[in-house]
Coordinates of C-alpha atoms and ligand atoms in Angstrom, one line a residue:
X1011 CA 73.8 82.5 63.6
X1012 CA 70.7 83.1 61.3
X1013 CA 69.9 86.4 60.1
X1014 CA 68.0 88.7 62.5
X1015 CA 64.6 89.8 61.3
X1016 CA 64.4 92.7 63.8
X1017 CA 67.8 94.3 62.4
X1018 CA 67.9 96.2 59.4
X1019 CA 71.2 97.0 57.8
X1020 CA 71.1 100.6 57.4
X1021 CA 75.3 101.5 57.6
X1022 CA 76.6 100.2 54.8
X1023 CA 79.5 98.8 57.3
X1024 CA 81.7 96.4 56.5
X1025 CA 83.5 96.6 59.8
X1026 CA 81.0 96.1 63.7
X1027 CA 83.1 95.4 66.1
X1028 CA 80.1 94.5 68.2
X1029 CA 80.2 91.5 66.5
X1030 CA 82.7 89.7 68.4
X1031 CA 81.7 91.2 71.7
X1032 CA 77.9 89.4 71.0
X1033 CA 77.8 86.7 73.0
X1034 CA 80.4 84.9 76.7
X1035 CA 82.1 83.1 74.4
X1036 CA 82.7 85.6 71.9
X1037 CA 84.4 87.9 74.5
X1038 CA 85.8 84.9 75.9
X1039 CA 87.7 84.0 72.7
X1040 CA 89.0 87.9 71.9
X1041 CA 89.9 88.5 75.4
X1042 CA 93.8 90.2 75.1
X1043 CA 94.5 90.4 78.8
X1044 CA 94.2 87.9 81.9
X1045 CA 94.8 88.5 85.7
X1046 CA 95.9 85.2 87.5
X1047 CA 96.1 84.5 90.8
X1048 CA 100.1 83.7 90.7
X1049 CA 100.5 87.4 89.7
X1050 CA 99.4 88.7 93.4
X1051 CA 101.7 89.3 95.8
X1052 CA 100.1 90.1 99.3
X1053 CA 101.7 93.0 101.2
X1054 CA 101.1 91.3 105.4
X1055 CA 101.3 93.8 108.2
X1056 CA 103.5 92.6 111.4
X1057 CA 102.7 93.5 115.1
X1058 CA 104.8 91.9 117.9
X1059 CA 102.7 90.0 120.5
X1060 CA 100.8 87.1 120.2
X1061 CA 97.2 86.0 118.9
X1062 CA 97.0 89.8 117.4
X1063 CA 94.9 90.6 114.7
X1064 CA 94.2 94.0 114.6
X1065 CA 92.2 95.7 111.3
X1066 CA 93.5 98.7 110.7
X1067 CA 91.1 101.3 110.8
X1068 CA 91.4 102.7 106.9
X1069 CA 91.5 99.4 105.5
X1070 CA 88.5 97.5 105.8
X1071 CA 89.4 93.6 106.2
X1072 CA 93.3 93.8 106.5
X1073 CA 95.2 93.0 109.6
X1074 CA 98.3 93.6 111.8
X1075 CA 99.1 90.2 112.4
X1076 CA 101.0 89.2 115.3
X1077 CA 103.6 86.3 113.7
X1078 CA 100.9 83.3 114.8
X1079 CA 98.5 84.5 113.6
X1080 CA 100.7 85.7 109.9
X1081 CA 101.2 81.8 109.9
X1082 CA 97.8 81.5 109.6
X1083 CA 97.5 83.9 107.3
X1084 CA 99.8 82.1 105.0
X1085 CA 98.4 78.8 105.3
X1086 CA 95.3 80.8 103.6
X1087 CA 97.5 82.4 101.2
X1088 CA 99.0 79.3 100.0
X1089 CA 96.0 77.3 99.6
X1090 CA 94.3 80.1 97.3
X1091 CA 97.2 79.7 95.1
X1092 CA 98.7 83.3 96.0
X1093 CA 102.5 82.5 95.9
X1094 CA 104.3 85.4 97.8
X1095 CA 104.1 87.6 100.4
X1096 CA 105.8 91.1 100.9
X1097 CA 106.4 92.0 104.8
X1098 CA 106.4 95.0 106.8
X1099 CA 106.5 95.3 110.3
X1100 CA 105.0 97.8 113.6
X1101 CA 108.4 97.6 115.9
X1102 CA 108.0 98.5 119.1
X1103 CA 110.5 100.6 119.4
X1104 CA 111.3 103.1 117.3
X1105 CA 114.4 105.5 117.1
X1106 CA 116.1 108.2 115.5
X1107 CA 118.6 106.2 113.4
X1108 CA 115.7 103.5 113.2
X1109 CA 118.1 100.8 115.1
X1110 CA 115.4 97.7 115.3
X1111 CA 115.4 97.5 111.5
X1112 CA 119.0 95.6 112.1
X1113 CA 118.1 94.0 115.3
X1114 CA 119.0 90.3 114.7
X1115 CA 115.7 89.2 116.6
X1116 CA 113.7 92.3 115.5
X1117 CA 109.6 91.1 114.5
X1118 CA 110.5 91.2 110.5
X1119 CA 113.8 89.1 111.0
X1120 CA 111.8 86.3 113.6
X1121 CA 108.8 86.7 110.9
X1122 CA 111.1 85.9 108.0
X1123 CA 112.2 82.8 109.8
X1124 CA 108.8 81.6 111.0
X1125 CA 107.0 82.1 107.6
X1126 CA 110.0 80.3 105.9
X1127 CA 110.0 77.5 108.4
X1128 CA 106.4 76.5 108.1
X1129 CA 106.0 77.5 104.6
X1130 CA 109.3 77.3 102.3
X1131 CA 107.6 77.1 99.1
X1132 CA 105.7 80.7 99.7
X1133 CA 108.3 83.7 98.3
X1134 CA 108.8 85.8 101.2
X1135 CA 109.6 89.7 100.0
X1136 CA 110.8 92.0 102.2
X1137 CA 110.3 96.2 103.0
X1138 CA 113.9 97.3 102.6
X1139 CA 113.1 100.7 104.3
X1140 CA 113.7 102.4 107.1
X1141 CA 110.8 104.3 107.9
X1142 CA 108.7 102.4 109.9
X1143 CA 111.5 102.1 112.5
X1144 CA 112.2 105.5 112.6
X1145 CA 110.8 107.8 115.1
X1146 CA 110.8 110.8 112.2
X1147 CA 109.1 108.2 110.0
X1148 CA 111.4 109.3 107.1
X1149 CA 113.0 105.9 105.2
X1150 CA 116.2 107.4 105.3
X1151 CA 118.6 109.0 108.2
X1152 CA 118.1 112.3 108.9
X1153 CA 120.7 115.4 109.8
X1154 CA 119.4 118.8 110.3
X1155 CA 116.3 118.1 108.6
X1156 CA 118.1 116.4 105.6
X1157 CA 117.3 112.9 104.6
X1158 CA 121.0 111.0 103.9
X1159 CA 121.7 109.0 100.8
X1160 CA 124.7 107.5 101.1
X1161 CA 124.6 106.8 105.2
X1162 CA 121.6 105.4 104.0
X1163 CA 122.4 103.3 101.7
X1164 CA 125.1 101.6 103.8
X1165 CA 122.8 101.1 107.0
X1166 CA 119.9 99.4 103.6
X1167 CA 123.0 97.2 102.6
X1168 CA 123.2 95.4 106.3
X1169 CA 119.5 95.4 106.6
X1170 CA 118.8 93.4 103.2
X1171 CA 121.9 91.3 104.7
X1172 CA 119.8 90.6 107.4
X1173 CA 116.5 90.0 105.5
X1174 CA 118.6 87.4 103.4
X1175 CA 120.3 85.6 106.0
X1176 CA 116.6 85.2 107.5
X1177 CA 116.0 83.5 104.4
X1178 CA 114.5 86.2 102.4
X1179 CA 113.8 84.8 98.6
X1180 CA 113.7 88.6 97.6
X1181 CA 114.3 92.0 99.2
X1182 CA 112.9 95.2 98.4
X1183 CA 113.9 98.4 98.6
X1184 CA 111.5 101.0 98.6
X1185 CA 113.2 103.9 99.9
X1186 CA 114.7 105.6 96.9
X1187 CA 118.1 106.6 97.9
X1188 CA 120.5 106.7 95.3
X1189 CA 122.8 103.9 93.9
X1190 CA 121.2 101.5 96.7
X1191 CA 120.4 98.8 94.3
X1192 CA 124.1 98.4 93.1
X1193 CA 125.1 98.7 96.8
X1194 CA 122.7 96.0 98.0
X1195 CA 123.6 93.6 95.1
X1196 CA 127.0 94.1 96.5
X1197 CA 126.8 93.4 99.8
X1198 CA 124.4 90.4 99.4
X1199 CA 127.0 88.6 96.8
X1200 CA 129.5 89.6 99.4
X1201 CA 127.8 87.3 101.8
X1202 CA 127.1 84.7 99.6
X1203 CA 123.6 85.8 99.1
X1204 CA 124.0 85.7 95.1
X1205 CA 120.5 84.1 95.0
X1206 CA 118.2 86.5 96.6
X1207 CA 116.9 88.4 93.9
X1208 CA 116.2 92.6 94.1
X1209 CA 113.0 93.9 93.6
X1210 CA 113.6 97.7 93.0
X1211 CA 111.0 99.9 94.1
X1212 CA 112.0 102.1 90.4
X1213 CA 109.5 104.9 89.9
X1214 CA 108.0 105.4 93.8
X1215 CA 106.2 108.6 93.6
X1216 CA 105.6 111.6 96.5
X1217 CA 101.8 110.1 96.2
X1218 CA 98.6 111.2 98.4
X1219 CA 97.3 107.3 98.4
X1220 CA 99.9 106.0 100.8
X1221 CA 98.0 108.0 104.0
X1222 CA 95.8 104.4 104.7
X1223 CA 99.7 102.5 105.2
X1224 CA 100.8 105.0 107.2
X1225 CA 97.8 104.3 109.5
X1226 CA 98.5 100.7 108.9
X1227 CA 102.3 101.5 110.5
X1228 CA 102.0 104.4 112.5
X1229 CA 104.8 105.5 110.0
X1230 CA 103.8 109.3 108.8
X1231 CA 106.9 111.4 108.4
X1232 CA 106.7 113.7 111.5
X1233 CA 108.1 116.6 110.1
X1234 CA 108.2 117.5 106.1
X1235 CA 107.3 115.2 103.4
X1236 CA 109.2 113.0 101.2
X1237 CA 109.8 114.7 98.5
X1238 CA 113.5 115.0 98.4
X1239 CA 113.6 110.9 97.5
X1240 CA 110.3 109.8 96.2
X1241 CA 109.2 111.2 92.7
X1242 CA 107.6 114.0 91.3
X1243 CA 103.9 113.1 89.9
X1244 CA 104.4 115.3 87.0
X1245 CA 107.9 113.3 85.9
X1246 CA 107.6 110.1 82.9
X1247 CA 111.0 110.6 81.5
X1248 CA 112.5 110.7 85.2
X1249 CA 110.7 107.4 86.1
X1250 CA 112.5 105.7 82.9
X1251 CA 116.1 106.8 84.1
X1252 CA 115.6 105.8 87.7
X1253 CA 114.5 102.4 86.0
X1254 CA 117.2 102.0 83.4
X1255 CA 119.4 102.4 86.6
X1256 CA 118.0 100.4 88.5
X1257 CA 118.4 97.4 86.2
X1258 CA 121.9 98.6 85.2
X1259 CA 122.7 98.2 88.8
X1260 CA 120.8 94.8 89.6
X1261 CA 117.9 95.1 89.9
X1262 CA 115.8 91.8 89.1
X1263 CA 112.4 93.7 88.9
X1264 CA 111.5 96.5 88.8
X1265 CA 108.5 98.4 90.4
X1266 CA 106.4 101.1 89.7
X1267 CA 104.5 102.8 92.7
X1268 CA 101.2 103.8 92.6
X1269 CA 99.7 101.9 90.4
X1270 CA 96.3 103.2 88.9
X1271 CA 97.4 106.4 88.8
X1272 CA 100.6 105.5 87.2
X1273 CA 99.6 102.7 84.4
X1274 CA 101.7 104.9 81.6
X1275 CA 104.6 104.6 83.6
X1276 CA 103.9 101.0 83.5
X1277 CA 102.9 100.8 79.9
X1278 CA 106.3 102.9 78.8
X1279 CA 108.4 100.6 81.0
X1280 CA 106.9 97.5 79.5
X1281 CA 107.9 98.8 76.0
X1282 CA 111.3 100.3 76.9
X1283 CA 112.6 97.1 79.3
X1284 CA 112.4 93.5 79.4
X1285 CA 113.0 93.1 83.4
X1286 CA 109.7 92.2 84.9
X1287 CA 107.6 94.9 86.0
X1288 CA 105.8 95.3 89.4
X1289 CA 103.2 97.5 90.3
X1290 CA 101.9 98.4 94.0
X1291 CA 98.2 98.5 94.3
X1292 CA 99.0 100.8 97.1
X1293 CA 96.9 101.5 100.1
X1294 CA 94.9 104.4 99.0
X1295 CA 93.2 102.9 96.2
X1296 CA 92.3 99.9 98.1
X1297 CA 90.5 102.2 100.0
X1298 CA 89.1 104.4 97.5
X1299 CA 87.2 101.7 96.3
X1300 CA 86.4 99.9 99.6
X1301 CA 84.8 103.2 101.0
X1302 CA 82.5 103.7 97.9
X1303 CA 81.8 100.2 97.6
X1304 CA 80.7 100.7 101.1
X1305 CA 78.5 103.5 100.5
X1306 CA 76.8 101.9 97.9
X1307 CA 78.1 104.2 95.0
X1308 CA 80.6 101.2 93.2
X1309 CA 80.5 97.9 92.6
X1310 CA 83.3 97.2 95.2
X1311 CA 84.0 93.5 93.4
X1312 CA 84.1 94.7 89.7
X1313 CA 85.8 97.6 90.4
X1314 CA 88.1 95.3 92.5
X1315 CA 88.6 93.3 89.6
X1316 CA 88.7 95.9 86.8
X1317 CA 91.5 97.8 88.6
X1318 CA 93.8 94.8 88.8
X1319 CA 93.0 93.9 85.2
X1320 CA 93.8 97.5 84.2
X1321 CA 97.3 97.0 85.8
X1322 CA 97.6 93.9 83.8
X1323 CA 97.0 95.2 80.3
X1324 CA 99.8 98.7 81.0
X1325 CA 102.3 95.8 81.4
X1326 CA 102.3 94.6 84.8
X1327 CA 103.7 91.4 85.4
X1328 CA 103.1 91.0 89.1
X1329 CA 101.0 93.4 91.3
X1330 CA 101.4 93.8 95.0
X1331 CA 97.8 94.7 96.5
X1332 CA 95.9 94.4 99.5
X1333 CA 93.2 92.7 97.2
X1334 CA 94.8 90.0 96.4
X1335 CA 92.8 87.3 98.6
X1336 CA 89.7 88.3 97.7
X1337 CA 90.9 88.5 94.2
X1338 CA 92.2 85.0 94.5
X1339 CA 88.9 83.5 95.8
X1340 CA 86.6 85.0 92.6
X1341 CA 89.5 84.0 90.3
X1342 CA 89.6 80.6 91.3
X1343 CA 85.9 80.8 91.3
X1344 CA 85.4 81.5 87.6
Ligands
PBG2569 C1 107.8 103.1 102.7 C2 106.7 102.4 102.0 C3 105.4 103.0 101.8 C4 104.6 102.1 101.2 C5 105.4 100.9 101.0 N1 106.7 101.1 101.5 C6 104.9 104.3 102.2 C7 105.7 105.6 102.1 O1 106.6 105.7 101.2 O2 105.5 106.4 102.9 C8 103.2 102.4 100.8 C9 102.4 101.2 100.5 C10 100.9 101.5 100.5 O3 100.5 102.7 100.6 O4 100.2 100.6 100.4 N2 109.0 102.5 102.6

C-alpha cells in the first residue's frame, strides 16, 4: 500500500494495531474466532395435537409445534445445515409426581420416534427434567415444600431410559439434583444404552432470563423458586466442582446455563476441562434482544450475531439457542 500523503507520523509508534484491522481482508485474515452453523443446536417446543403452531407470546418467531408440524420444522433444520435438536414438550396433563414424563406414549417419547424416523441423521437431545410435567412446576419431586434429590434422581434414571429407548442420540439433564449424571450413566449402560451420550446441564444457575420458557411451557414453579438446586449467580468456584463432577460421573458434555451472562464460567471451564462445553442461549436473552431490536434501539441481527460469537470465543463448543435458524440462514449466506 503506498504511503498516505494525508497522514503524518506524529507517534513515534512502532506498534498500530489498526494496521491489520485496515481493510475486509485484513480482519478477515486475523480473525481468532468463528461461529458455524454445525455448533447450533435448536431447543423445539412440543404441543400435542395436530397442524399446531403456536408462537409463544415472549418469543417473537418461535413455535409450539404439534409433532407434524416439528417434522417440518426439521426438514428446515436439516437443510440449513443445523445438525441437532434439543426437545421439550407442553403435556397435557400434568401432576404432582409429574407421571406423563414416563408415559411410554407421552408427546416427547412419540416425538422422539417421529423425528428419528423421518430424520435419523439429525441428533435428537432430550429435556431430562421434570418440571414441565409437574403441576408445582419444580423439576424435582416435592414433599412438604422440599424438592427430593435422590427420589429424583431414580424417577430421571427411567425417564432418560425412556428418551433412549425412543432412540434418543443424547439426553440431558437439566435438573440439577445431585449424583444424577452417574445414576443415569448407570441405568442407561444397564439397558444397553452405552451409546447415548450425557449432556450435563453443569453450572445451571437460579437465573431471571428463563421467565420467556416458562411462558413457552406454562412451567413457572407455583410456589417458591429454585434455588435449593439451581446455582447461586454470585458462585465461579461452585460451577467448577459441580462440573469436575459431572465429568467424573459421565458426563460427555458439559453445559453451562445462561450463557451471556455467564461467558467466565465458560471461559474457566474451557481452561480447567477438556470435555466439550455447551452453553444455553437461554430464553431471556433471545428476548432481550428481540424486544430492542423491535423497538428500534439494536441492531437485532448484529447483536444476534455478536452474542453467539461472544459465546464462541469464552470457549463454547456448541450453543443451544433459539437463534440458531436465523443464525444459520446469514451464516450460510456469507
Ligand atoms: C428446566 C429448564 C429450564 C430451561 C431449560 N430447562 C427452565 C428452568 O429451569 O426453569 C430454560 C431454557 C430457557 O430459558 O431458554 N428443566
Amino acid at each position: 500500500m503506498s504511503k498516505r500523503e494525508d497522514s503524518i507520523a506524529t507517534l513515534d509508534l512502532t506498534h498500530r494495531l489498526r494496521r491489520l484491522r485496515r481493510t475486509q481482508a485484513l480482519r478477515d485474515l486475523t480473525q481468532e474466532t468463528f461461529l458455524r452453523v454445525e455448533d447450533l443446536v435448536f431447543p423445539l417446543f412440543l404441543v400435542e395435537g395436530e397442524r399446531k403452531r403456536e408462537e409463544v407470546p415472549s418469543m417473537p418467531n418461535i413455535f409450539r409445534y404439534s409433532i407434524d408440524n416439528a417434522l417440518k420444522a426439521c426438514e428446515e433444520l436439516q437443510t440449513l445445515g443445523i445438525r441437532a435438536i434439543d426437545l421439550f414438550g407442553v403435556p397435557l396433563v400434568k401432576d404432582e409426581r409429574g407421571s406423563e414424563a414416563l408415559n411410554p406414549n407421552g408427546l416427547i417419547q412419540r416425538g422422539i420416534r417421529a423425528i428419528k424416523k423421518e430424520f435419523p441423521d439429525l441428533c435428537v437431545m432430550t429435556d431430562v427434567a421434570l418440571d414441565p410435567f409437574t403441576s408445582h412446576g419444580h423439576d424435582g419431586l416435592v414433599k412438604d415444600g422440599k424438592i427430593l434429590n435422590d427420589e429424583t434422581v431414580e424417577v430421571l434414571c427411567e425417564m432418560a431410559r425412556l428418551h433412549a429407548e425412543c432412540g434418543a442420540d443424547v439426553v440431558a439433564p437439566s435438573d440439577m439434583m445431585d449424583g444424577r449424571v452417574g445414576a443415569i450413566r448407570k441405568a442407561l449402560d444397564e439397558a444397553g444404552f452405552v451409546d447415548v451420550a450425557i449432556l450435563a446441564y453443569s453450572a445451571k444457575y437460579a437465573s431471571s432470563f428463563y421467565a420467556p420458557f416458562r411462558d413457552a411451557l406454562q412451567s413457572a414453579p407455583k410456589f417458591g423458586d429454585k434455588k435449593t438446586y439451581q446455582m447461586n449467580p454470585a458462585n465461579a468456584d461452585e460451577a467448577m466442582r459441580e462440573i469436575e463432577l459431572d465429568i467424573a460421573e459421565g458426563a460427555d458434555i458439559v453445559m453451562i446455563k445462561p450463557a451471556m451472562t455467564y461467558l467466565d464460567i465458560a471461559r474457566r471451564a474451557r481452561e480447567r476441562f477438556q470435555a466439550p462445553i455447551a452453553v444455553y442461549n437461554v430464553s431471556g436473552e433471545y428476548s432481550m434482544i428481540k424486544a430492542a431490536a423491535k423497538m428500534g434501539w439494536i441492531d437485532g441481527e448484529r447483536a444476534m450475531m455478536e452474542a453467539l460469537l461472544s459465546m464462541k470465543r469464552a470457549g463454547a463448543k456448541l450453543i443451544f439457542t433459539y437463534f440458531a435458524l436465523e443464525a444459520a440462514r446469514l451464516l450460510r449466506q456469507s
